[in-house]
mmCIF file of C-alpha atoms and ligand atoms in Angstrom:
data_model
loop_
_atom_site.group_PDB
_atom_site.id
_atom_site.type_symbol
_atom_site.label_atom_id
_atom_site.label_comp_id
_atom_site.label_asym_id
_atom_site.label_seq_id
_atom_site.Cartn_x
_atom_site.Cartn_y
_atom_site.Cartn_z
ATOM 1 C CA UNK A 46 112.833 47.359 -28.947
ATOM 2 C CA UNK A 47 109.502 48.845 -30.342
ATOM 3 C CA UNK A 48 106.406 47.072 -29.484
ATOM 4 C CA UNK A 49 103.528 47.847 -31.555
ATOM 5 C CA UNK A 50 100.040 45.765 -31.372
ATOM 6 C CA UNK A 51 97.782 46.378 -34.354
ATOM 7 C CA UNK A 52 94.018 46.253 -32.693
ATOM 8 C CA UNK A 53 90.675 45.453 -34.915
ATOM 9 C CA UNK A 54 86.937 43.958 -33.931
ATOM 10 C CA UNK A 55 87.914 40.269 -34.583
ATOM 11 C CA UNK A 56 91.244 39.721 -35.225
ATOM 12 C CA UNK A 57 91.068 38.444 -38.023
ATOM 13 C CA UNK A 58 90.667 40.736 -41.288
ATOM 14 C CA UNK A 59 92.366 44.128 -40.962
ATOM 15 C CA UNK A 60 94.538 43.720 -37.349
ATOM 16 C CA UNK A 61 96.821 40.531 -38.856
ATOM 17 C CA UNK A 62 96.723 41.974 -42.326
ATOM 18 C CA UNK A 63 98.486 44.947 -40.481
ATOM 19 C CA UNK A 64 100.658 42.891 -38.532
ATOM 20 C CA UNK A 65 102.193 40.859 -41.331
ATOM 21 C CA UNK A 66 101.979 44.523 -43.894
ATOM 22 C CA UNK A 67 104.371 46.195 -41.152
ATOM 23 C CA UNK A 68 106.361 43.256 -40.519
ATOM 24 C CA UNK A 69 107.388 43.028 -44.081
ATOM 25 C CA UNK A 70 108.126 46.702 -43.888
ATOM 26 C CA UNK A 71 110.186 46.573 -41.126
ATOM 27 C CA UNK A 72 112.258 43.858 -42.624
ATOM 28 C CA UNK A 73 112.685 44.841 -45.867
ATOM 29 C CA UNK A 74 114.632 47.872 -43.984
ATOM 30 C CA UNK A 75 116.672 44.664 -41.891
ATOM 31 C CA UNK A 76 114.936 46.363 -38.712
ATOM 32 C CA UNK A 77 113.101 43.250 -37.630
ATOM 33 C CA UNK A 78 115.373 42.314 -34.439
ATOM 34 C CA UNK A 79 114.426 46.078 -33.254
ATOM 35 C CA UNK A 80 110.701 45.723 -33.538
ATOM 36 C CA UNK A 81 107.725 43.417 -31.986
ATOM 37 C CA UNK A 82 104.769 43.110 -33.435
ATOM 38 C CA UNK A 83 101.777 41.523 -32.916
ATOM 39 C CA UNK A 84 98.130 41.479 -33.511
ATOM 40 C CA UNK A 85 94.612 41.581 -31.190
ATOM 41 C CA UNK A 86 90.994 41.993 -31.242
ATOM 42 C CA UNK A 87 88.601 43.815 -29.493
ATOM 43 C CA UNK A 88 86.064 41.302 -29.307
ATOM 44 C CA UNK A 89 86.199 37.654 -27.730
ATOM 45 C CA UNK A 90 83.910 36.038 -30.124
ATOM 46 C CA UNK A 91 86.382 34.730 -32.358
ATOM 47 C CA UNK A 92 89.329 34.025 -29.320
ATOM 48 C CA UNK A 93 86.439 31.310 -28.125
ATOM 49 C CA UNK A 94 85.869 29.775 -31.768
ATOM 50 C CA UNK A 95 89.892 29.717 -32.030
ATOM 51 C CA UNK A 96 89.398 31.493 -35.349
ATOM 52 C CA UNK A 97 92.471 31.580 -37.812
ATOM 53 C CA UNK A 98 93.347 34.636 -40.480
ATOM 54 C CA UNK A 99 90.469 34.931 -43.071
ATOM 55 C CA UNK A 100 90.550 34.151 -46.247
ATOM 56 C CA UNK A 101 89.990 37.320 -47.903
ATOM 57 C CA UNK A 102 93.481 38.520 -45.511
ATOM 58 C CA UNK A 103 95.316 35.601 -46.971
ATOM 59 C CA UNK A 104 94.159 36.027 -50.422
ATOM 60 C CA UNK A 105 95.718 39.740 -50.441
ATOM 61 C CA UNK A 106 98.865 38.620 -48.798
ATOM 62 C CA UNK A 107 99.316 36.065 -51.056
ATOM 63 C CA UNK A 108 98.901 37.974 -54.074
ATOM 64 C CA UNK A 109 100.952 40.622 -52.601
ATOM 65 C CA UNK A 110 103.266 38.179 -51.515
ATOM 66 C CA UNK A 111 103.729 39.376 -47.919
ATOM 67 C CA UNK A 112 104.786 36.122 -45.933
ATOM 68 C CA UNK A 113 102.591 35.209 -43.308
ATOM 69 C CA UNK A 114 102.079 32.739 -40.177
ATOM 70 C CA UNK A 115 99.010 31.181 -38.840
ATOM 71 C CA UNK A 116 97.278 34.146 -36.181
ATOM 72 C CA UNK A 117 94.633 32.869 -33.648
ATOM 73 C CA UNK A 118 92.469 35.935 -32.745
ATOM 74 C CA UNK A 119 92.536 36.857 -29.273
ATOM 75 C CA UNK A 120 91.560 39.829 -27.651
ATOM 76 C CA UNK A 121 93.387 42.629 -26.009
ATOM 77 C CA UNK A 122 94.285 42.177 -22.543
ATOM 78 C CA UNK A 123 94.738 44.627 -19.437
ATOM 79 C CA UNK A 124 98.755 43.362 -19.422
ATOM 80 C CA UNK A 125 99.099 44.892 -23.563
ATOM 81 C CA UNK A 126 98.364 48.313 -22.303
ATOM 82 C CA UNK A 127 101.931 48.260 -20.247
ATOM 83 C CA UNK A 128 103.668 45.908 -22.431
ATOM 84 C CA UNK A 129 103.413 47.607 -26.058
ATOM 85 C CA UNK A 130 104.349 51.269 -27.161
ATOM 86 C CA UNK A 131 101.848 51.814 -29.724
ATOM 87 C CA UNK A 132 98.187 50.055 -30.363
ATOM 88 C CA UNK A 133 97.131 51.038 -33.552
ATOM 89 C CA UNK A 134 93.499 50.696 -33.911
ATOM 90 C CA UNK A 135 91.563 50.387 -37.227
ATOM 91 C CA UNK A 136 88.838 52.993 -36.907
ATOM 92 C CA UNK A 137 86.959 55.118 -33.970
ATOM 93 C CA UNK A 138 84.886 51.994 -33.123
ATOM 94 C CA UNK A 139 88.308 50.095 -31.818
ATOM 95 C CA UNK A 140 89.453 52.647 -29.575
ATOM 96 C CA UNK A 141 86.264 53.218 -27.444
ATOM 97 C CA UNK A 142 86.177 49.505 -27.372
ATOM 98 C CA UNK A 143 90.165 49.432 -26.580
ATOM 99 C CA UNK A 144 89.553 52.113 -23.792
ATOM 100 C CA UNK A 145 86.783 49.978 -22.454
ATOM 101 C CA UNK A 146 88.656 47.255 -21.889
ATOM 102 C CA UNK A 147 92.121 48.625 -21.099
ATOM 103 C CA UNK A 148 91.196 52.003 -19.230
ATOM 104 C CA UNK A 149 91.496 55.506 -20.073
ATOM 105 C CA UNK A 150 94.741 56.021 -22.679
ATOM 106 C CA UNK A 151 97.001 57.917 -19.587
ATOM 107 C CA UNK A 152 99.810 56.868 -21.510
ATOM 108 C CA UNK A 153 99.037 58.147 -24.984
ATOM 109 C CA UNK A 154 99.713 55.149 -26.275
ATOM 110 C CA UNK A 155 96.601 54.393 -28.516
ATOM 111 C CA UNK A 156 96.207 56.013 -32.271
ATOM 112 C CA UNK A 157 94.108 55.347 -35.283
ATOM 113 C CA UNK A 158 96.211 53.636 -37.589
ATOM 114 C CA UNK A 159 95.473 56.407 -40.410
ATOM 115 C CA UNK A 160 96.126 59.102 -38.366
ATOM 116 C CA UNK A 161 99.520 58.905 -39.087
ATOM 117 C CA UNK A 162 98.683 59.555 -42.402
ATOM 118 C CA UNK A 163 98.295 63.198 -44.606
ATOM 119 C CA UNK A 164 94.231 61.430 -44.736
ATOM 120 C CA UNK A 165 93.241 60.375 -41.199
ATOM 121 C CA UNK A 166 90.272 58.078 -41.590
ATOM 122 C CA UNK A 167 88.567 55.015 -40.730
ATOM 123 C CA UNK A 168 90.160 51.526 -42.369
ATOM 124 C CA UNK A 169 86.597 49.782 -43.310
ATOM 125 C CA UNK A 170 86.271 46.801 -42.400
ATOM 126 C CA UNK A 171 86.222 44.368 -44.689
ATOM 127 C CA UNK A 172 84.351 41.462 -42.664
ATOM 128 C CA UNK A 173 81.392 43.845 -43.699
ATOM 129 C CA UNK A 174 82.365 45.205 -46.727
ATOM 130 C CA UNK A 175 83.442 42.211 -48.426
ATOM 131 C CA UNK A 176 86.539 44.666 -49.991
ATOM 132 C CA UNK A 177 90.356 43.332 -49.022
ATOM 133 C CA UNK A 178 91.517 45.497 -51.664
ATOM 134 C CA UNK A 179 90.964 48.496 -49.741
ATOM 135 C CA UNK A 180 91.756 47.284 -46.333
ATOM 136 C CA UNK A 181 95.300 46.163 -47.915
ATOM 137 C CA UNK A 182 96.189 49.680 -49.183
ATOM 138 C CA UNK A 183 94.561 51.722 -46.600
ATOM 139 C CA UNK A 184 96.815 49.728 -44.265
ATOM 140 C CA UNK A 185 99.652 49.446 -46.100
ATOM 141 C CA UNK A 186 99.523 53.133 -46.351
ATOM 142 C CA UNK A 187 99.009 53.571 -42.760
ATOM 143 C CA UNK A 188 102.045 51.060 -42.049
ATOM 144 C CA UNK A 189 104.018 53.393 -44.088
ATOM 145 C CA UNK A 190 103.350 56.140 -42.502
ATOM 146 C CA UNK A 191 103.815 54.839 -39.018
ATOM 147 C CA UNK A 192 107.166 53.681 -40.496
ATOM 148 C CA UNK A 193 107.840 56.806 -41.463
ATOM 149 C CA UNK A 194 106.775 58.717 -38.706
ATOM 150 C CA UNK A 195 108.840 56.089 -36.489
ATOM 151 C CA UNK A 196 112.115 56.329 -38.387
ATOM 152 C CA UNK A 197 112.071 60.702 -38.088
ATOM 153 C CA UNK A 198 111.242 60.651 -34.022
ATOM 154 C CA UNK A 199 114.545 58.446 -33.571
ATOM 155 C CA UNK A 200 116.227 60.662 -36.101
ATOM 156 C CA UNK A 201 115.356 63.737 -34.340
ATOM 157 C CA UNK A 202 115.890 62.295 -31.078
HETATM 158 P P1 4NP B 112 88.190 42.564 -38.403
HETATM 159 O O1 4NP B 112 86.806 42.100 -39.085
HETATM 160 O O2 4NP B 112 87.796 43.391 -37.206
HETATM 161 O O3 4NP B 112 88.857 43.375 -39.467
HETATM 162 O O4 4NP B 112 88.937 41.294 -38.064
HETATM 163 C C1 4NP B 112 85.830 41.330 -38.409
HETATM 164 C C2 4NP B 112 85.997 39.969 -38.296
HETATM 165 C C3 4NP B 112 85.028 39.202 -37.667
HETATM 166 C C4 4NP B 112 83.896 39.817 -37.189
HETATM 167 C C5 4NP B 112 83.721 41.197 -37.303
HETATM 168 C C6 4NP B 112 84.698 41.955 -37.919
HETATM 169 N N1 4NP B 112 82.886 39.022 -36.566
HETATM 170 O O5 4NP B 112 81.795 39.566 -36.299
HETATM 171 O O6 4NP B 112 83.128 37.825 -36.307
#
C-alpha cells in the first residue's frame, strides 16, 4: 500500500483537486486497492468553519469529469508524518508551513508536487488567482508525473 497525502494552504482548492486528479489516475490503471490517498491543509482556518471543496475545484472536476466525494478541510497532523509515504505539497510556501508543523523532513518524505516534473515550479493557487484552469493542469501534470515516477521505482526495484 502507497500512502500519499496531497498538502495545500486550505484544503480546499488545489490539495482535493489533487487528491481526486490522482485518484482517477490510479484507477484508470485498476491500481486503486494498492494506493491511499488523501488530502490536508496547512492552515486550520477552514478545519474550524468545516469548509467543503470549492466551487471553482468542483467546476473543473466536473467538466473534466473526474468523480469526486465531499472533502472537509482539515489540517495536517503530527500522526500524517509517520502514517503516509509521500506529502506532496503545492508550492515552497506549504512545505515550510508542513515542516513547521510536522518537524524537520528526517524521513524525506515531503516534495513539491511539480518537482516530479521535467518543470519544477510552484502550482498557484487559485483561491488568489481566481484561475482553476491552471491549477487543474499543473496538477494533473504533476499527478502524472508522480505516477510515473512511482510506477519506474517499483519497476526497477
Ligand atoms: P488552497 O487555496 O490552498 O489551494 O486550498 C486556499 C483556500 C482558502 C484560503 C487560502 C487558500 N483561505 O484563505 O481561506
Amino acid at each position: 500500500m502507497i500512502k500519499v497525502l496531497f498538502v495545500c494552504l486550505g484544503n480546499i482548492c488545489r490539495s482535493p483537486m489533487a487528491e481526486f486528479v490522482f485518484k482517477q489516475m490510479v484507477e484508470e490503471r485498476s491500481l486503486s486497492d494498492q494506493f491511499e490517498i488523501d488530502s490536508a491543509a496547512t492552515e486550520s482556518y477552514n478545519e474550524m468553519c468545516h469548509a467543503g471543496i470549492h466551487h471553482g475545484t468542483r467546476d473543473k472536476l466536473k467538466a473534466m469529469q473526474i468523480p469526486f466525494e465531499e472533502h472537509y478541510s482539515r489540517q495536517i497532523r503530527l500522526r500524517d508524518y509517520a502514517y503516509y509515504d509521500y506529502i506532496l505539497a503545492m508550492d515552497d510556501s506549504n512545505i515550510e508551513d508542513i515542516q513547521s508543523l510536522v518537524g524537520p523532513d528526517t524521513e524525506h518524505k515531503i516534495h513539491r508536487l511539480l518537482d516530479f516534473t521535467d518543470h519544477p515550479r510552484n502550482i498557484r493557487d487559485p483561491w488568489y488567482t481566481g484561475n482553476f484552469d491552471e491549477s487543474y493542469w499543473d496538477i494533473y501534470e504533476g499527478c502524472q508525473a508522480f505516477l510515473e515516477y512511482l510506477l519506474k521505482e517499483n519497476n526497477d526495484g
